[in-house]
Tab-separated table of C-alpha atoms in Angstrom:
chain	number	residue	atom	x	y	z
A	1	MET	CA	-89.424	171.222	128.747
A	2	ASN	CA	-86.450	171.589	125.977
A	3	ILE	CA	-83.771	169.408	126.397
A	4	PHE	CA	-81.392	171.678	125.400
A	5	ALA	CA	-81.898	174.173	127.469
A	6	PRO	CA	-79.678	173.560	130.920
A	7	MET	CA	-81.091	174.534	134.272
A	8	ASP	CA	-80.351	177.272	136.077
A	9	LYS	CA	-80.652	176.745	139.896
A	10	LEU	CA	-80.903	174.344	142.574
A	11	ILE	CA	-83.564	172.176	142.928
A	12	ASP	CA	-84.890	172.118	146.356
A	13	ASN	CA	-88.184	169.081	146.203
A	14	ASP	CA	-87.810	166.540	148.636
A	15	LEU	CA	-87.966	163.792	146.355
A	16	LEU	CA	-85.117	163.026	144.674
A	17	LYS	CA	-85.604	162.503	140.056
A	18	VAL	CA	-83.617	159.412	139.264
A	19	ASN	CA	-82.484	158.293	136.172
A	20	GLU	CA	-80.986	154.644	136.561
A	21	ILE	CA	-80.125	153.066	139.603
A	22	PHE	CA	-77.667	150.303	138.388
A	23	PHE	CA	-74.766	147.611	139.587
A	24	SER	CA	-71.953	147.538	136.957
A	25	ILE	CA	-68.202	148.139	137.485
A	26	GLN	CA	-66.722	151.206	137.873
A	27	GLY	CA	-64.935	152.340	134.697
A	28	GLU	CA	-63.237	155.493	136.135
A	29	SER	CA	-61.183	156.727	139.166
A	30	SER	CA	-58.543	155.277	140.875
A	31	HIS	CA	-61.301	152.846	142.102
A	32	ALA	CA	-62.039	151.653	138.192
A	33	GLY	CA	-62.388	147.761	138.104
A	34	ARG	CA	-64.206	147.515	141.247
A	35	PRO	CA	-68.114	146.137	141.121
A	36	CYS	CA	-70.135	149.054	142.137
A	37	VAL	CA	-73.752	150.680	142.562
A	38	PHE	CA	-74.577	153.565	140.243
A	39	VAL	CA	-77.263	156.320	141.184
A	40	ARG	CA	-77.389	158.530	138.555
A	41	LEU	CA	-79.761	161.517	139.493
A	42	THR	CA	-81.848	163.131	136.429
A	43	TYR	CA	-81.310	167.024	135.604
A	44	CYS	CA	-77.846	168.705	134.686
A	45	ASN	CA	-77.125	172.068	133.984
A	46	LEU	CA	-74.387	171.628	131.573
A	47	ARG	CA	-74.306	170.935	128.121
A	48	CYS	CA	-71.016	169.510	127.415
A	49	ASN	CA	-70.728	168.771	123.413
A	50	TYR	CA	-69.336	165.094	124.242
A	51	CYS	CA	-71.945	164.482	126.578
A	52	ASP	CA	-72.594	160.648	126.740
A	53	THR	CA	-76.122	161.048	129.383
A	54	GLU	CA	-77.771	163.206	127.375
A	55	TYR	CA	-80.249	160.892	128.584
A	56	ALA	CA	-80.572	162.275	132.021
A	57	PHE	CA	-80.858	165.742	131.474
A	58	TYR	CA	-84.873	165.286	132.665
A	59	HIS	CA	-86.083	161.991	132.378
A	60	GLY	CA	-86.601	159.760	135.343
A	61	GLN	CA	-88.717	158.797	138.249
A	62	ASP	CA	-88.851	160.420	141.856
A	63	PHE	CA	-87.703	158.201	144.836
A	64	THR	CA	-87.494	159.168	148.560
A	65	ILE	CA	-84.494	158.826	149.953
A	66	ASP	CA	-85.795	155.483	151.945
A	67	ALA	CA	-86.969	153.493	148.939
A	68	ILE	CA	-83.066	154.751	147.185
A	69	LEU	CA	-81.944	153.230	150.245
A	70	GLU	CA	-83.710	150.066	149.613
A	71	ALA	CA	-82.903	149.825	146.255
A	72	VAL	CA	-79.287	149.925	146.643
A	73	ALA	CA	-78.972	147.422	149.566
A	74	ALA	CA	-80.788	145.004	147.450
A	75	PHE	CA	-77.208	144.643	145.089
A	76	GLY	CA	-75.200	143.462	148.831
A	77	CYS	CA	-72.498	145.601	147.614
A	78	LYS	CA	-70.806	148.521	149.327
A	79	LEU	CA	-69.652	150.665	147.221
A	80	VAL	CA	-71.217	153.498	145.652
A	81	GLU	CA	-71.591	156.139	142.916
A	82	ILE	CA	-73.859	159.267	143.182
A	83	THR	CA	-73.359	160.592	139.685
A	84	GLY	CA	-75.519	162.270	136.500
A	85	GLY	CA	-75.988	164.336	134.969
A	86	GLU	CA	-75.220	166.952	137.886
A	87	PRO	CA	-76.230	165.048	141.214
A	88	LEU	CA	-75.689	168.565	142.907
A	89	LEU	CA	-78.268	170.187	141.065
A	90	GLN	CA	-80.833	168.746	143.212
A	91	LYS	CA	-80.293	169.528	146.813
A	92	ARG	CA	-81.543	166.522	148.751
A	93	SER	CA	-78.781	164.278	146.953
A	94	ARG	CA	-76.428	165.629	150.501
A	95	ASP	CA	-78.973	163.962	152.470
A	96	LEU	CA	-78.514	160.852	150.587
A	97	MET	CA	-74.964	160.605	150.542
A	98	THR	CA	-74.927	161.391	154.016
A	99	ALA	CA	-77.510	158.472	154.763
A	100	LEU	CA	-75.224	156.153	152.540
A	101	CYS	CA	-71.953	157.001	154.589
A	102	ASP	CA	-74.418	156.759	157.874
A	103	ARG	CA	-75.047	152.955	157.035
A	104	GLY	CA	-71.708	152.193	156.556
A	105	TYR	CA	-71.377	152.769	152.336
A	106	GLU	CA	-68.064	153.480	150.723
A	107	VAL	CA	-69.597	156.940	148.660
A	108	MET	CA	-68.573	158.416	145.806
A	109	LEU	CA	-69.779	161.583	143.975
A	110	GLU	CA	-69.339	162.883	140.295
A	111	THR	CA	-69.262	166.056	139.935
A	112	GLY	CA	-69.188	168.126	137.323
A	113	GLY	CA	-67.363	170.937	139.503
A	114	SER	CA	-69.350	173.921	138.197
A	115	ILE	CA	-71.917	173.904	141.995
A	116	ASP	CA	-70.093	174.337	145.227
A	117	VAL	CA	-68.981	171.192	146.933
A	118	SER	CA	-68.370	172.475	150.721
A	119	ASP	CA	-71.465	171.069	152.303
A	120	VAL	CA	-70.831	167.520	151.152
A	121	ASP	CA	-70.688	165.132	153.899
A	122	THR	CA	-66.475	165.194	154.058
A	123	ARG	CA	-66.639	161.395	153.946
A	124	VAL	CA	-67.757	161.145	150.651
A	125	LEU	CA	-64.885	160.764	147.462
A	126	LYS	CA	-65.783	163.356	145.728
A	127	ILE	CA	-64.398	163.529	141.346
A	128	VAL	CA	-64.526	166.719	141.014
A	129	ASP	CA	-65.180	166.946	136.572
A	130	PHE	CA	-64.043	170.062	136.169
A	131	LYS	CA	-64.676	171.040	132.190
A	132	CYS	CA	-61.792	171.706	129.474
A	133	PRO	CA	-62.021	174.247	126.404
A	134	SER	CA	-63.374	172.020	124.147
A	135	SER	CA	-66.526	171.234	126.278
A	136	GLU	CA	-67.418	174.753	125.234
A	137	MET	CA	-68.260	174.651	129.123
A	138	GLU	CA	-64.847	176.046	130.862
A	139	SER	CA	-66.383	179.209	131.671
A	140	LYS	CA	-69.209	177.659	134.265
A	141	ASN	CA	-66.405	175.722	136.495
A	142	TYR	CA	-67.055	176.777	139.669
A	143	LEU	CA	-63.129	177.003	140.982
A	144	GLY	CA	-63.536	178.169	144.502
A	145	ASN	CA	-64.172	174.179	144.681
A	146	VAL	CA	-60.198	173.769	144.847
A	147	ASP	CA	-60.432	175.339	148.654
A	148	HIS	CA	-63.334	172.045	149.886
A	149	LEU	CA	-61.425	169.655	148.530
A	150	LEU	CA	-60.004	167.098	150.193
A	151	PRO	CA	-56.865	164.559	150.774
A	152	HIS	CA	-58.787	161.378	149.748
A	153	ASP	CA	-60.913	163.280	146.304
A	154	GLU	CA	-59.857	162.927	143.073
A	155	VAL	CA	-59.560	165.371	140.289
A	156	LYS	CA	-60.935	164.558	136.474
A	157	PHE	CA	-60.166	166.351	132.904
A	158	VAL	CA	-61.964	165.386	129.924
A	159	ILE	CA	-59.537	166.036	127.513
A	160	ALA	CA	-60.006	166.280	123.511
A	161	ASP	CA	-56.792	168.158	122.041
A	162	ARG	CA	-53.469	169.395	123.042
A	163	ALA	CA	-54.846	172.293	124.432
A	164	ASP	CA	-56.442	170.912	126.546
A	165	PHE	CA	-54.142	169.258	128.179
A	166	ASP	CA	-51.854	172.078	128.604
A	167	TRP	CA	-55.315	174.159	130.032
A	168	ALA	CA	-55.551	170.794	132.407
A	169	LEU	CA	-51.685	171.202	133.606
A	170	ASN	CA	-52.033	174.950	133.697
A	171	LEU	CA	-54.897	174.802	136.084
A	172	VAL	CA	-53.526	172.124	138.277
A	173	ARG	CA	-49.852	174.005	138.658
A	174	GLU	CA	-51.707	177.403	139.458
A	175	TYR	CA	-54.210	176.441	142.280
A	176	GLY	CA	-52.196	173.371	143.536
A	177	VAL	CA	-53.861	170.622	143.345
A	178	SER	CA	-51.772	168.234	142.984
A	179	LYS	CA	-51.362	168.732	146.845
A	180	ARG	CA	-54.966	168.629	147.534
A	181	VAL	CA	-55.723	165.177	146.642
A	182	CYS	CA	-55.053	162.237	146.819
A	183	GLN	CA	-55.110	161.647	142.210
A	184	ILE	CA	-55.460	163.922	139.079
A	185	LEU	CA	-57.342	161.973	136.363
A	186	PHE	CA	-56.322	163.055	132.578
A	187	SER	CA	-59.380	160.853	130.560
A	188	PRO	CA	-59.856	161.205	126.836
A	189	VAL	CA	-62.828	162.016	125.121
A	190	PHE	CA	-64.018	159.026	123.517
A	191	ASP	CA	-63.246	158.651	119.692
A	192	SER	CA	-62.559	162.759	119.827
A	193	VAL	CA	-58.426	162.269	121.088
A	194	GLU	CA	-56.786	159.136	120.523
A	195	PRO	CA	-55.233	157.778	123.748
A	196	VAL	CA	-52.158	157.165	123.148
A	197	ASP	CA	-51.963	161.185	122.108
A	198	ILE	CA	-52.613	162.261	125.914
A	199	VAL	CA	-50.194	159.464	127.147
A	200	ASN	CA	-47.354	160.808	125.138
A	201	TRP	CA	-48.101	164.235	125.936
A	202	ILE	CA	-47.966	163.104	129.615
A	203	LEU	CA	-44.823	160.933	129.183
A	204	SER	CA	-42.611	163.974	126.904
A	205	GLU	CA	-43.540	166.580	129.797
A	206	LYS	CA	-42.089	164.739	132.327
A	207	ILE	CA	-44.386	165.239	134.781
A	208	GLN	CA	-43.519	162.585	137.340
A	209	VAL	CA	-41.525	164.459	139.176
A	210	GLU	CA	-43.786	167.503	139.696
A	211	ILE	CA	-47.561	165.931	139.302
A	212	PRO	CA	-46.762	162.517	141.137
A	213	ASN	CA	-50.164	162.221	141.405
A	214	LEU	CA	-51.445	162.227	137.846
A	215	ARG	CA	-52.453	159.346	135.838
A	216	PHE	CA	-54.051	158.387	132.977
A	217	GLN	CA	-57.183	156.933	132.312
A	218	ILE	CA	-60.018	154.992	130.185
A	219	GLN	CA	-63.687	154.555	130.493
A	220	MET	CA	-63.057	151.255	131.061
A	221	HIS	CA	-66.722	150.217	130.688
A	222	LYS	CA	-67.139	151.342	127.216
A	223	MET	CA	-64.172	148.796	126.412
A	224	ILE	CA	-66.223	145.735	127.462
A	225	TRP	CA	-69.922	146.937	126.813
A	226	LYS	CA	-70.608	148.847	123.794
A	227	PRO	CA	-69.831	152.218	124.332
A	228	GLU	CA	-73.921	153.292	123.906
A	229	THR	CA	-74.899	150.492	126.310
A	230	ARG	CA	-76.964	152.152	129.137
A	231	GLY	CA	-76.848	150.269	132.711
A	232	VAL	CA	-73.430	149.103	133.202
Protein backbone atom coordinates (compact mmCIF):
# COMPACT_ATOMS: atom_id res chain seq x y z
CA MET A 1 0.00 0.00 0.00
CA ASN A 2 1.29 3.47 -0.89
CA ILE A 3 1.96 5.23 2.42
CA PHE A 4 1.60 8.58 0.70
CA ALA A 5 -1.96 7.89 -0.44
CA PRO A 6 -4.47 9.09 2.18
CA MET A 7 -7.55 7.09 3.11
CA ASP A 8 -10.72 8.44 1.52
CA LYS A 9 -13.48 6.79 3.56
CA LEU A 10 -14.26 5.71 7.12
CA ILE A 11 -13.04 2.28 8.16
CA ASP A 12 -15.77 0.09 9.65
CA ASN A 13 -14.03 -2.90 11.25
CA ASP A 14 -14.83 -4.75 14.46
CA LEU A 15 -11.21 -4.33 15.60
CA LEU A 16 -9.35 -1.08 16.01
CA LYS A 17 -5.91 -0.78 14.44
CA VAL A 18 -3.63 0.76 17.07
CA ASN A 19 -0.23 2.24 16.29
CA GLU A 20 0.88 2.61 19.92
CA ILE A 21 -0.35 2.97 23.49
CA PHE A 22 1.96 4.82 25.87
CA PHE A 23 2.12 6.80 29.11
CA SER A 24 3.59 10.29 29.05
CA ILE A 25 2.68 13.86 29.84
CA GLN A 26 0.14 15.86 27.90
CA GLY A 27 2.32 18.07 25.69
CA GLU A 28 -0.35 20.39 24.31
CA SER A 29 -3.76 21.94 25.05
CA SER A 30 -4.94 23.55 28.28
CA HIS A 31 -4.00 20.25 29.99
CA ALA A 32 -0.31 20.47 29.07
CA GLY A 33 1.95 18.99 31.71
CA ARG A 34 -0.55 16.47 33.06
CA PRO A 35 0.27 12.73 33.05
CA CYS A 36 -1.76 11.07 30.32
CA VAL A 37 -2.24 7.73 28.56
CA PHE A 38 -2.15 8.09 24.79
CA VAL A 39 -3.91 5.70 22.42
CA ARG A 40 -2.60 6.43 18.94
CA LEU A 41 -4.82 4.92 16.27
CA THR A 42 -3.54 4.05 12.81
CA TYR A 43 -4.54 5.66 9.50
CA CYS A 44 -4.99 9.27 8.37
CA ASN A 45 -7.00 10.87 5.60
CA LEU A 46 -4.75 13.96 5.47
CA ARG A 47 -1.17 14.56 4.41
CA CYS A 48 -0.09 17.79 6.12
CA ASN A 49 3.33 18.77 4.86
CA TYR A 50 4.67 19.23 8.40
CA CYS A 51 3.25 15.96 9.79
CA ASP A 52 5.37 14.48 12.60
CA THR A 53 3.50 11.17 12.88
CA GLU A 54 3.76 9.69 9.39
CA TYR A 55 4.61 6.37 11.05
CA ALA A 56 0.94 6.15 12.05
CA PHE A 57 -0.38 6.27 8.49
CA TYR A 58 -0.66 2.49 8.15
CA HIS A 59 1.41 0.61 10.74
CA GLY A 60 -0.37 -0.91 13.72
CA GLN A 61 -1.85 -3.96 15.41
CA ASP A 62 -5.49 -5.00 15.70
CA PHE A 63 -7.03 -4.61 19.16
CA THR A 64 -10.47 -5.25 20.58
CA ILE A 65 -11.91 -2.40 22.63
CA ASP A 66 -11.62 -4.60 25.73
CA ALA A 67 -7.91 -5.14 25.05
CA ILE A 68 -7.36 -1.39 24.72
CA LEU A 69 -9.25 -0.78 27.98
CA GLU A 70 -7.05 -3.35 29.71
CA ALA A 71 -3.87 -1.75 28.35
CA VAL A 72 -5.00 1.72 29.44
CA ALA A 73 -5.98 0.54 32.92
CA ALA A 74 -2.50 -0.89 33.50
CA PHE A 75 -1.05 2.64 33.66
CA GLY A 76 -3.31 3.73 36.53
CA CYS A 77 -3.96 7.17 35.02
CA LYS A 78 -7.43 8.65 34.57
CA LEU A 79 -6.56 11.07 31.72
CA VAL A 80 -6.61 9.44 28.27
CA GLU A 81 -6.12 10.98 24.85
CA ILE A 82 -7.26 9.30 21.64
CA THR A 83 -5.05 10.54 18.83
CA GLY A 84 -3.55 9.48 15.49
CA GLY A 85 -3.18 9.70 12.62
CA GLU A 86 -6.83 10.62 12.43
CA PRO A 87 -8.67 8.59 15.07
CA LEU A 88 -12.15 9.32 13.72
CA LEU A 89 -11.26 7.54 10.49
CA GLN A 90 -12.00 4.29 12.33
CA LYS A 91 -15.71 4.18 13.16
CA ARG A 92 -15.27 2.16 16.35
CA SER A 93 -13.13 4.90 17.87
CA ARG A 94 -16.43 6.42 19.00
CA ASP A 95 -17.30 3.22 20.88
CA LEU A 96 -13.85 3.21 22.47
CA MET A 97 -14.26 6.78 23.74
CA THR A 98 -17.71 6.04 25.14
CA ALA A 99 -16.38 2.93 26.89
CA LEU A 100 -13.60 4.97 28.46
CA CYS A 101 -16.05 7.64 29.62
CA ASP A 102 -18.32 4.98 31.10
CA ARG A 103 -15.36 3.75 33.16
CA GLY A 104 -14.73 7.18 34.64
CA TYR A 105 -11.82 8.29 32.48
CA GLU A 106 -11.32 11.90 31.47
CA VAL A 107 -11.15 11.47 27.70
CA MET A 108 -9.59 13.80 25.15
CA LEU A 109 -9.78 13.48 21.37
CA GLU A 110 -7.30 15.07 18.96
CA THR A 111 -8.86 15.25 15.50
CA GLY A 112 -7.81 16.98 12.31
CA GLY A 113 -11.10 18.76 11.69
CA SER A 114 -11.93 17.06 8.39
CA ILE A 115 -14.33 14.41 9.75
CA ASP A 116 -17.74 15.10 11.31
CA VAL A 117 -17.50 15.14 15.13
CA SER A 118 -21.26 15.21 15.77
CA ASP A 119 -21.36 11.54 16.80
CA VAL A 120 -18.56 11.82 19.40
CA ASP A 121 -19.71 11.24 22.99
CA THR A 122 -20.46 14.66 24.49
CA ARG A 123 -18.40 13.79 27.57
CA VAL A 124 -15.23 13.75 25.45
CA LEU A 125 -13.08 16.87 25.31
CA LYS A 126 -12.56 17.42 21.59
CA ILE A 127 -9.46 19.23 20.32
CA VAL A 128 -10.24 20.11 16.71
CA ASP A 129 -7.16 20.98 14.68
CA PHE A 130 -8.40 23.01 11.71
CA LYS A 131 -5.74 23.01 9.00
CA CYS A 132 -4.15 26.33 8.00
CA PRO A 133 -3.10 27.05 4.39
CA SER A 134 0.56 26.08 4.90
CA SER A 135 -0.51 22.50 5.66
CA GLU A 136 -1.79 22.20 2.07
CA MET A 137 -4.87 20.53 3.58
CA GLU A 138 -7.01 23.63 4.08
CA SER A 139 -9.57 22.40 1.55
CA LYS A 140 -10.20 19.31 3.70
CA ASN A 141 -11.52 21.29 6.69
CA TYR A 142 -15.12 20.47 7.54
CA LEU A 143 -16.25 23.74 9.05
CA GLY A 144 -19.63 22.28 9.91
CA ASN A 145 -17.78 20.89 12.92
CA VAL A 146 -17.95 24.34 14.50
CA ASP A 147 -21.67 23.73 15.09
CA HIS A 148 -20.85 20.65 17.16
CA LEU A 149 -18.26 22.22 19.45
CA LEU A 150 -19.13 22.27 23.15
CA PRO A 151 -18.05 24.68 25.90
CA HIS A 152 -15.41 22.26 27.21
CA ASP A 153 -13.86 21.71 23.75
CA GLU A 154 -10.77 23.34 22.25
CA VAL A 155 -9.75 24.40 18.75
CA LYS A 156 -6.15 24.34 17.56
CA PHE A 157 -4.35 26.03 14.69
CA VAL A 158 -0.83 24.93 13.74
CA ILE A 159 0.84 28.04 12.30
CA ALA A 160 3.83 28.25 9.96
CA ASP A 161 3.80 31.93 8.98
CA ARG A 162 1.92 35.21 9.18
CA ALA A 163 -0.52 34.12 6.47
CA ASP A 164 -1.56 31.16 8.62
CA PHE A 165 -1.93 33.42 11.64
CA ASP A 166 -4.22 35.84 9.79
CA TRP A 167 -6.22 32.97 8.29
CA ALA A 168 -6.78 31.44 11.74
CA LEU A 169 -7.90 34.76 13.22
CA ASN A 170 -10.31 35.30 10.36
CA LEU A 171 -11.83 31.84 10.83
CA VAL A 172 -12.25 32.40 14.58
CA ARG A 173 -13.95 35.73 13.94
CA GLU A 174 -16.15 34.63 11.05
CA TYR A 175 -17.49 31.51 12.77
CA GLY A 176 -17.66 32.88 16.31
CA VAL A 177 -15.40 30.08 17.53
CA SER A 178 -14.33 31.85 20.73
CA LYS A 179 -17.92 31.85 22.00
CA ARG A 180 -18.26 28.09 21.51
CA VAL A 181 -15.14 26.62 23.13
CA CYS A 182 -13.08 27.08 26.27
CA GLN A 183 -9.71 27.49 24.52
CA ILE A 184 -8.32 28.49 21.15
CA LEU A 185 -4.75 27.25 20.72
CA PHE A 186 -2.15 28.80 18.43
CA SER A 187 0.80 26.45 18.00
CA PRO A 188 3.95 26.93 15.87
CA VAL A 189 5.01 24.45 13.21
CA PHE A 190 8.13 22.98 14.78
CA ASP A 191 11.33 24.38 13.22
CA SER A 192 9.34 26.41 10.68
CA VAL A 193 8.44 29.63 12.52
CA GLU A 194 9.99 31.22 15.58
CA PRO A 195 7.63 30.93 18.55
CA VAL A 196 8.44 34.50 19.53
CA ASP A 197 7.05 35.70 16.19
CA ILE A 198 3.63 34.19 16.89
CA VAL A 199 3.70 35.61 20.41
CA ASN A 200 4.51 39.07 19.05
CA TRP A 201 1.71 38.82 16.50
CA ILE A 202 -0.75 37.92 19.26
CA LEU A 203 0.40 40.83 21.40
CA SER A 204 0.46 43.32 18.53
CA GLU A 205 -3.08 42.39 17.51
CA LYS A 206 -4.27 43.19 21.06
CA ILE A 207 -6.88 40.48 20.80
CA GLN A 208 -7.16 39.71 24.52
CA VAL A 209 -10.47 41.56 24.72
CA GLU A 210 -11.92 40.28 21.46
CA ILE A 211 -10.71 36.66 21.92
CA PRO A 212 -9.94 36.26 25.64
CA ASN A 213 -9.63 32.47 25.42
CA LEU A 214 -6.84 32.49 22.82
CA ARG A 215 -3.58 31.06 24.12
CA PHE A 216 -0.16 30.35 22.66
CA GLN A 217 1.30 26.89 23.13
CA ILE A 218 4.46 24.97 22.33
CA GLN A 219 4.67 21.19 21.96
CA MET A 220 6.06 20.64 25.44
CA HIS A 221 7.10 17.04 24.79
CA LYS A 222 9.49 18.20 22.05
CA MET A 223 11.20 20.45 24.57
CA ILE A 224 11.65 17.60 27.07
CA TRP A 225 12.65 14.80 24.70
CA LYS A 226 14.23 14.87 21.27
CA PRO A 227 11.61 15.94 18.72
CA GLU A 228 11.79 12.64 16.83
CA THR A 229 11.31 10.51 19.97
CA ARG A 230 8.26 8.22 19.81
CA GLY A 231 6.11 6.99 22.64
CA VAL A 232 6.64 9.98 24.95
